[in-house]
Amino acid sequence: MDESTPASLRLGLLYSGGKDSTLAALMLEDFYDVTLTTATFGVTDDWTYARDTARSLGFTFEKLELDSDVATEAVETIRTDGFPRNGIQRVHQHALERLAEMDFDAVADGTRRDDRVPTVSRAQAQSLEDRHDVDYIAPLSGFGRQAVDRLVESTLDVTVGPSEEITRADYEAELRALIAERDGEAALGSIFPAHEQTHVTGVQERNR
């Protein structure tokens, strides 16, 4: 590198292999040296789906190991609440903390303006930045679902389906596995509302 050329800023992005985190990565790659990081408790090997997608898109990939105690805490919260929101939020905050502890100048996620979970408040973002001397970036925070879907439709090749059928590497997949192991598959239907998930399979050729 020429001594007059500033070093690239390194950014770690929490990555599931879905449409939101992939779109966030594409938005940031012109400004940062982006590494896609998939958080896992080691419960399943679903993180490999995100790894394969990241590599197919030409991004550097790293696996982010999470603390098993947080998984236990999140599962108990979900079982007590009867819904996943607070448990998933706890895991997301932990994942951001672990990511901020790594050697990155900035950390990011794919949270949107209208997401119910996970979310990152202004106070949480400021605290993360102050404690770890890192920039927190949410490139989709100004985008609603419709705007994201329009961008995805014109940019990405995506597989869409029920959450229990789509191969993806988000927090819910491992938490579901832990709850099913403890309470049986039948318990999942009463805890996790039916919703669609996405798995990115590529970038449309005209946009490469």
PDB file of C-alpha atoms in Angstrom:
ATOM      1  CA  MET A   1       0.000   0.000   0.000  1.00  0.00           C
ATOM      2  CA  ASP A   2       1.233   3.499  -0.836  1.00  0.00           C
ATOM      3  CA  GLU A   3       2.146   5.375   2.352  1.00  0.00           C
ATOM      4  CA  SER A   4      -0.037   8.279   1.196  1.00  0.00           C
ATOM      5  CA  THR A   5      -3.090   6.001   0.944  1.00  0.00           C
ATOM      6  CA  PRO A   6      -5.067   5.696   4.204  1.00  0.00           C
ATOM      7  CA  ALA A   7      -5.719   2.201   5.499  1.00  0.00           C
ATOM      8  CA  SER A   8      -9.212   0.853   4.933  1.00  0.00           C
ATOM      9  CA  LEU A   9     -11.595   0.978   7.853  1.00  0.00           C
ATOM     10  CA  ARG A  10     -12.465  -2.559   8.950  1.00  0.00           C
ATOM     11  CA  LEU A  11     -16.114  -3.304   9.627  1.00  0.00           C
ATOM     12  CA  GLY A  12     -17.713  -6.424  11.068  1.00  0.00           C
ATOM     13  CA  LEU A  13     -21.340  -7.009  10.103  1.00  0.00           C
ATOM     14  CA  LEU A  14     -23.610  -9.451  11.922  1.00  0.00           C
ATOM     15  CA  TYR A  15     -24.701 -11.717   9.075  1.00  0.00           C
ATOM     16  CA  SER A  16     -27.417 -14.355   8.753  1.00  0.00           C
ATOM     17  CA  GLY A  17     -27.370 -14.943   5.008  1.00  0.00           C
ATOM     18  CA  GLY A  18     -30.783 -13.281   4.698  1.00  0.00           C
ATOM     19  CA  LYS A  19     -31.876 -10.325   2.615  1.00  0.00           C
ATOM     20  CA  ASP A  20     -31.475  -7.558   5.207  1.00  0.00           C
ATOM     21  CA  SER A  21     -27.924  -8.319   6.296  1.00  0.00           C
ATOM     22  CA  THR A  22     -26.881  -8.983   2.695  1.00  0.00           C
ATOM     23  CA  LEU A  23     -28.310  -5.664   1.525  1.00  0.00           C
ATOM     24  CA  ALA A  24     -26.531  -3.943   4.418  1.00  0.00           C
ATOM     25  CA  ALA A  25     -23.234  -5.522   3.350  1.00  0.00           C
ATOM     26  CA  LEU A  26     -23.644  -4.321  -0.232  1.00  0.00           C
ATOM     27  CA  MET A  27     -24.399  -0.791   0.973  1.00  0.00           C
ATOM     28  CA  LEU A  28     -21.275  -0.669   3.130  1.00  0.00           C
ATOM     29  CA  GLU A  29     -18.692  -2.329   0.906  1.00  0.00           C
ATOM     30  CA  ASP A  30     -17.779   0.875  -0.970  1.00  0.00           C
ATOM     31  CA  PHE A  31     -16.751   2.539   2.276  1.00  0.00           C
ATOM     32  CA  TYR A  32     -15.380  -0.243   4.479  1.00  0.00           C
ATOM     33  CA  ASP A  33     -13.386  -3.430   4.357  1.00  0.00           C
ATOM     34  CA  VAL A  34     -16.396  -5.577   5.276  1.00  0.00           C
ATOM     35  CA  THR A  35     -16.174  -8.902   7.119  1.00  0.00           C
ATOM     36  CA  LEU A  36     -19.425 -10.837   7.443  1.00  0.00           C
ATOM     37  CA  THR A  37     -19.666 -12.462  10.861  1.00  0.00           C
ATOM     38  CA  THR A  38     -22.220 -15.084  11.840  1.00  0.00           C
ATOM     39  CA  ALA A  39     -22.908 -15.550  15.540  1.00  0.00           C
ATOM     40  CA  THR A  40     -23.403 -19.072  16.847  1.00  0.00           C
ATOM     41  CA  PHE A  41     -23.718 -20.918  20.144  1.00  0.00           C
ATOM     42  CA  GLY A  42     -22.447 -24.075  18.473  1.00  0.00           C
ATOM     43  CA  VAL A  43     -25.853 -25.726  18.829  1.00  0.00           C
ATOM     44  CA  THR A  44     -26.229 -26.382  15.089  1.00  0.00           C
ATOM     45  CA  ASP A  45     -24.040 -26.009  12.025  1.00  0.00           C
ATOM     46  CA  ASP A  46     -26.507 -23.581  10.389  1.00  0.00           C
ATOM     47  CA  TRP A  47     -23.810 -20.904  10.435  1.00  0.00           C
ATOM     48  CA  THR A  48     -22.272 -22.677   7.447  1.00  0.00           C
ATOM     49  CA  TYR A  49     -25.166 -21.508   5.249  1.00  0.00           C
ATOM     50  CA  ALA A  50     -24.231 -17.894   5.933  1.00  0.00           C
ATOM     51  CA  ARG A  51     -20.554 -18.687   5.389  1.00  0.00           C
ATOM     52  CA  ASP A  52     -21.270 -20.192   1.977  1.00  0.00           C
ATOM     53  CA  THR A  53     -23.431 -17.229   0.952  1.00  0.00           C
ATOM     54  CA  ALA A  54     -20.829 -14.740   2.150  1.00  0.00           C
ATOM     55  CA  ARG A  55     -18.096 -16.444   0.164  1.00  0.00           C
ATOM     56  CA  SER A  56     -20.261 -16.690  -2.966  1.00  0.00           C
ATOM     57  CA  LEU A  57     -20.764 -12.920  -2.772  1.00  0.00           C
ATOM     58  CA  GLY A  58     -17.032 -12.317  -2.414  1.00  0.00           C
ATOM     59  CA  PHE A  59     -16.977 -11.203   1.228  1.00  0.00           C
ATOM     60  CA  THR A  60     -14.559 -12.243   3.949  1.00  0.00           C
ATOM     61  CA  PHE A  61     -16.288 -14.387   6.573  1.00  0.00           C
ATOM     62  CA  GLU A  62     -15.700 -15.098  10.253  1.00  0.00           C
ATOM     63  CA  LYS A  63     -17.639 -17.216  12.741  1.00  0.00           C
ATOM     64  CA  LEU A  64     -18.483 -15.398  15.981  1.00  0.00           C
ATOM     65  CA  GLU A  65     -18.652 -17.653  19.024  1.00  0.00           C
ATOM     66  CA  LEU A  66     -21.273 -16.666  21.608  1.00  0.00           C
ATOM     67  CA  ASP A  67     -21.421 -17.593  25.305  1.00  0.00           C
ATOM     68  CA  SER A  68     -23.553 -20.642  26.069  1.00  0.00           C
ATOM     69  CA  ASP A  69     -24.807 -18.993  29.272  1.00  0.00           C
ATOM     70  CA  VAL A  70     -26.533 -16.354  27.147  1.00  0.00           C
ATOM     71  CA  ALA A  71     -28.290 -19.073  25.152  1.00  0.00           C
ATOM     72  CA  THR A  72     -29.530 -20.655  28.374  1.00  0.00           C
ATOM     73  CA  GLU A  73     -30.725 -17.282  29.650  1.00  0.00           C
ATOM     74  CA  ALA A  74     -32.471 -16.467  26.354  1.00  0.00           C
ATOM     75  CA  VAL A  75     -34.223 -19.848  26.229  1.00  0.00           C
ATOM     76  CA  GLU A  76     -35.508 -19.464  29.783  1.00  0.00           C
ATOM     77  CA  THR A  77     -36.751 -15.962  28.985  1.00  0.00           C
ATOM     78  CA  ILE A  78     -38.577 -17.202  25.882  1.00  0.00           C
ATOM     79  CA  ARG A  79     -40.144 -20.153  27.728  1.00  0.00           C
ATOM     80  CA  THR A  80     -41.285 -17.886  30.572  1.00  0.00           C
ATOM     81  CA  ASP A  81     -42.619 -15.158  28.286  1.00  0.00           C
ATOM     82  CA  GLY A  82     -44.221 -17.534  25.819  1.00  0.00           C
ATOM     83  CA  PHE A  83     -42.867 -15.469  22.924  1.00  0.00           C
ATOM     84  CA  PRO A  84     -39.354 -14.958  21.500  1.00  0.00           C
ATOM     85  CA  ARG A  85     -38.908 -11.185  21.400  1.00  0.00           C
ATOM     86  CA  ASN A  86     -37.004 -10.555  24.639  1.00  0.00           C
ATOM     87  CA  GLY A  87     -34.822 -13.645  24.269  1.00  0.00           C
ATOM     88  CA  ILE A  88     -33.793 -12.749  20.730  1.00  0.00           C
ATOM     89  CA  GLN A  89     -33.123  -9.163  21.799  1.00  0.00           C
ATOM     90  CA  ARG A  90     -30.803 -10.416  24.562  1.00  0.00           C
ATOM     91  CA  VAL A  91     -28.844 -12.532  22.096  1.00  0.00           C
ATOM     92  CA  HIS A  92     -28.508  -9.659  19.619  1.00  0.00           C
ATOM     93  CA  GLN A  93     -27.103  -7.344  22.266  1.00  0.00           C
ATOM     94  CA  HIS A  94     -24.616 -10.038  23.309  1.00  0.00           C
ATOM     95  CA  ALA A  95     -23.576 -10.621  19.689  1.00  0.00           C
ATOM     96  CA  LEU A  96     -22.937  -6.911  19.161  1.00  0.00           C
ATOM     97  CA  GLU A  97     -20.848  -6.813  22.336  1.00  0.00           C
ATOM     98  CA  ARG A  98     -18.741  -9.755  21.179  1.00  0.00           C
ATOM     99  CA  LEU A  99     -18.348  -8.214  17.731  1.00  0.00           C
ATOM    100  CA  ALA A 100     -17.281  -4.872  19.218  1.00  0.00           C
ATOM    101  CA  GLU A 101     -14.560  -6.674  21.185  1.00  0.00           C
ATOM    102  CA  MET A 102     -12.939  -7.822  17.939  1.00  0.00           C
ATOM    103  CA  ASP A 103     -10.422  -5.875  15.869  1.00  0.00           C
ATOM    104  CA  PHE A 104     -12.867  -3.742  13.903  1.00  0.00           C
ATOM    105  CA  ASP A 105     -13.155   0.015  13.481  1.00  0.00           C
ATOM    106  CA  ALA A 106     -16.914  -0.299  13.056  1.00  0.00           C
ATOM    107  CA  VAL A 107     -19.649  -2.856  13.673  1.00  0.00           C
ATOM    108  CA  ALA A 108     -22.995  -3.108  11.929  1.00  0.00           C
ATOM    109  CA  ASP A 109     -26.191  -5.086  11.590  1.00  0.00           C
ATOM    110  CA  GLY A 110     -29.157  -5.289   9.239  1.00  0.00           C
ATOM    111  CA  THR A 111     -31.840  -3.861  11.519  1.00  0.00           C
ATOM    112  CA  ARG A 112     -34.533  -1.850   9.740  1.00  0.00           C
ATOM    113  CA  ARG A 113     -36.570   1.165  10.821  1.00  0.00           C
ATOM    114  CA  ASP A 114     -39.712  -0.868  11.503  1.00  0.00           C
ATOM    115  CA  ASP A 115     -38.151  -3.976  13.041  1.00  0.00           C
ATOM    116  CA  ARG A 116     -39.733  -5.072  16.309  1.00  0.00           C
ATOM    117  CA  VAL A 117     -36.823  -7.336  17.204  1.00  0.00           C
ATOM    118  CA  PRO A 118     -33.928  -7.073  17.295  1.00  0.00           C
ATOM    119  CA  THR A 119     -33.553  -3.334  17.766  1.00  0.00           C
ATOM    120  CA  VAL A 120     -30.756  -1.059  18.963  1.00  0.00           C
ATOM    121  CA  SER A 121     -31.732   2.160  20.732  1.00  0.00           C
ATOM    122  CA  ARG A 122     -29.715   5.370  20.505  1.00  0.00           C
ATOM    123  CA  ALA A 123     -28.606   4.911  24.106  1.00  0.00           C
ATOM    124  CA  GLN A 124     -27.474   1.327  23.466  1.00  0.00           C
ATOM    125  CA  ALA A 125     -25.581   2.347  20.328  1.00  0.00           C
ATOM    126  CA  GLN A 126     -23.857   5.214  22.145  1.00  0.00           C
ATOM    127  CA  SER A 127     -22.902   2.962  25.045  1.00  0.00           C
ATOM    128  CA  LEU A 128     -21.453   0.346  22.691  1.00  0.00           C
ATOM    129  CA  GLU A 129     -19.388   2.979  20.882  1.00  0.00           C
ATOM    130  CA  ASP A 130     -18.120   4.630  24.063  1.00  0.00           C
ATOM    131  CA  ARG A 131     -17.133   1.409  25.820  1.00  0.00           C
ATOM    132  CA  HIS A 132     -15.400  -0.225  22.852  1.00  0.00           C
ATOM    133  CA  ASP A 133     -14.133   2.799  20.879  1.00  0.00           C
ATOM    134  CA  VAL A 134     -15.950   1.520  17.812  1.00  0.00           C
ATOM    135  CA  ASP A 135     -18.540   2.964  15.418  1.00  0.00           C
ATOM    136  CA  TYR A 136     -21.968   1.293  15.346  1.00  0.00           C
ATOM    137  CA  ILE A 137     -23.719   1.488  11.982  1.00  0.00           C
ATOM    138  CA  ALA A 138     -27.209   0.384  10.959  1.00  0.00           C
ATOM    139  CA  PRO A 139     -27.369   1.181   7.220  1.00  0.00           C
ATOM    140  CA  LEU A 140     -31.006   0.079   6.903  1.00  0.00           C
ATOM    141  CA  SER A 141     -32.278   2.053   9.903  1.00  0.00           C
ATOM    142  CA  GLY A 142     -33.906   4.628   7.625  1.00  0.00           C
ATOM    143  CA  PHE A 143     -35.576   1.988   5.441  1.00  0.00           C
ATOM    144  CA  GLY A 144     -39.009   0.483   5.974  1.00  0.00           C
ATOM    145  CA  ARG A 145     -39.900  -3.049   4.904  1.00  0.00           C
ATOM    146  CA  GLN A 146     -41.393  -1.991   1.568  1.00  0.00           C
ATOM    147  CA  ALA A 147     -38.305   0.000   0.600  1.00  0.00           C
ATOM    148  CA  VAL A 148     -36.027  -2.903   1.512  1.00  0.00           C
ATOM    149  CA  ASP A 149     -38.165  -5.375  -0.418  1.00  0.00           C
ATOM    150  CA  ARG A 150     -38.026  -3.215  -3.536  1.00  0.00           C
ATOM    151  CA  LEU A 151     -34.248  -2.977  -3.364  1.00  0.00           C
ATOM    152  CA  VAL A 152     -33.934  -6.697  -2.741  1.00  0.00           C
ATOM    153  CA  GLU A 153     -36.220  -7.536  -5.669  1.00  0.00           C
ATOM    154  CA  SER A 154     -34.019  -5.572  -8.065  1.00  0.00           C
ATOM    155  CA  THR A 155     -30.675  -6.650  -6.599  1.00  0.00           C
ATOM    156  CA  LEU A 156     -30.672 -10.108  -5.006  1.00  0.00           C
ATOM    157  CA  ASP A 157     -31.703 -13.666  -5.785  1.00  0.00           C
ATOM    158  CA  VAL A 158     -33.595 -14.838  -2.707  1.00  0.00           C
ATOM    159  CA  THR A 159     -35.336 -17.980  -1.506  1.00  0.00           C
ATOM    160  CA  VAL A 160     -38.371 -17.226   0.681  1.00  0.00           C
ATOM    161  CA  GLY A 161     -40.328 -19.608   2.894  1.00  0.00           C
ATOM    162  CA  PRO A 162     -41.586 -20.473   6.390  1.00  0.00           C
ATOM    163  CA  SER A 163     -38.984 -19.970   9.111  1.00  0.00           C
ATOM    164  CA  GLU A 164     -38.864 -23.688   9.956  1.00  0.00           C
ATOM    165  CA  GLU A 165     -38.031 -24.611   6.345  1.00  0.00           C
ATOM    166  CA  ILE A 166     -35.521 -21.978   5.199  1.00  0.00           C
ATOM    167  CA  THR A 167     -31.824 -22.685   5.748  1.00  0.00           C
ATOM    168  CA  ARG A 168     -30.501 -19.611   7.504  1.00  0.00           C
ATOM    169  CA  ALA A 169     -28.122 -18.709  10.296  1.00  0.00           C
ATOM    170  CA  ASP A 170     -29.991 -16.378  12.620  1.00  0.00           C
ATOM    171  CA  TYR A 171     -30.448 -16.526  16.383  1.00  0.00           C
ATOM    172  CA  GLU A 172     -33.939 -17.964  16.154  1.00  0.00           C
ATOM    173  CA  ALA A 173     -32.778 -21.198  14.513  1.00  0.00           C
ATOM    174  CA  GLU A 174     -30.504 -22.199  17.401  1.00  0.00           C
ATOM    175  CA  LEU A 175     -32.935 -21.039  20.079  1.00  0.00           C
ATOM    176  CA  ARG A 176     -35.671 -23.093  18.425  1.00  0.00           C
ATOM    177  CA  ALA A 177     -33.378 -26.122  18.448  1.00  0.00           C
ATOM    178  CA  LEU A 178     -32.659 -25.722  22.161  1.00  0.00           C
ATOM    179  CA  ILE A 179     -36.338 -25.329  23.052  1.00  0.00           C
ATOM    180  CA  ALA A 180     -37.320 -28.310  20.891  1.00  0.00           C
ATOM    181  CA  GLU A 181     -34.692 -30.422  22.640  1.00  0.00           C
ATOM    182  CA  ARG A 182     -36.124 -29.498  26.009  1.00  0.00           C
ATOM    183  CA  ASP A 183     -39.863 -29.251  25.344  1.00  0.00           C
ATOM    184  CA  GLY A 184     -40.388 -31.069  22.045  1.00  0.00           C
ATOM    185  CA  GLU A 185     -41.104 -29.810  18.530  1.00  0.00           C
ATOM    186  CA  ALA A 186     -44.768 -29.244  19.364  1.00  0.00           C
ATOM    187  CA  ALA A 187     -43.844 -26.460  21.788  1.00  0.00           C
ATOM    188  CA  LEU A 188     -42.380 -24.318  19.010  1.00  0.00           C
ATOM    189  CA  GLY A 189     -45.722 -23.603  17.371  1.00  0.00           C
ATOM    190  CA  SER A 190     -47.108 -21.929  20.474  1.00  0.00           C
ATOM    191  CA  ILE A 191     -43.997 -19.822  21.082  1.00  0.00           C
ATOM    192  CA  PHE A 192     -42.768 -18.719  17.658  1.00  0.00           C
ATOM    193  CA  PRO A 193     -45.339 -16.982  15.448  1.00  0.00           C
ATOM    194  CA  ALA A 194     -45.487 -18.125  11.835  1.00  0.00           C
ATOM    195  CA  HIS A 195     -43.410 -15.857   9.619  1.00  0.00           C
ATOM    196  CA  GLU A 196     -41.276 -15.956   6.501  1.00  0.00           C
ATOM    197  CA  GLN A 197     -37.501 -16.066   6.368  1.00  0.00           C
ATOM    198  CA  THR A 198     -35.149 -15.412   3.477  1.00  0.00           C
ATOM    199  CA  HIS A 199     -31.924 -16.955   2.269  1.00  0.00           C
ATOM    200  CA  VAL A 200     -29.893 -15.080  -0.323  1.00  0.00           C
ATOM    201  CA  THR A 201     -28.551 -17.269  -3.120  1.00  0.00           C
ATOM    202  CA  GLY A 202     -26.781 -14.596  -5.159  1.00  0.00           C
ATOM    203  CA  VAL A 203     -26.622 -11.094  -6.570  1.00  0.00           C
ATOM    204  CA  GLN A 204     -28.458 -10.509  -9.822  1.00  0.00           C
ATOM    205  CA  GLU A 205     -26.010 -10.506 -12.724  1.00  0.00           C
ATOM    206  CA  ARG A 206     -26.723  -6.989 -13.923  1.00  0.00           C
ATOM    207  CA  ASN A 207     -25.827  -5.653 -10.488  1.00  0.00           C
ATOM    208  CA  ARG A 208     -22.404  -7.283 -10.186  1.00  0.00           C
TER     209      ARG A 208
END
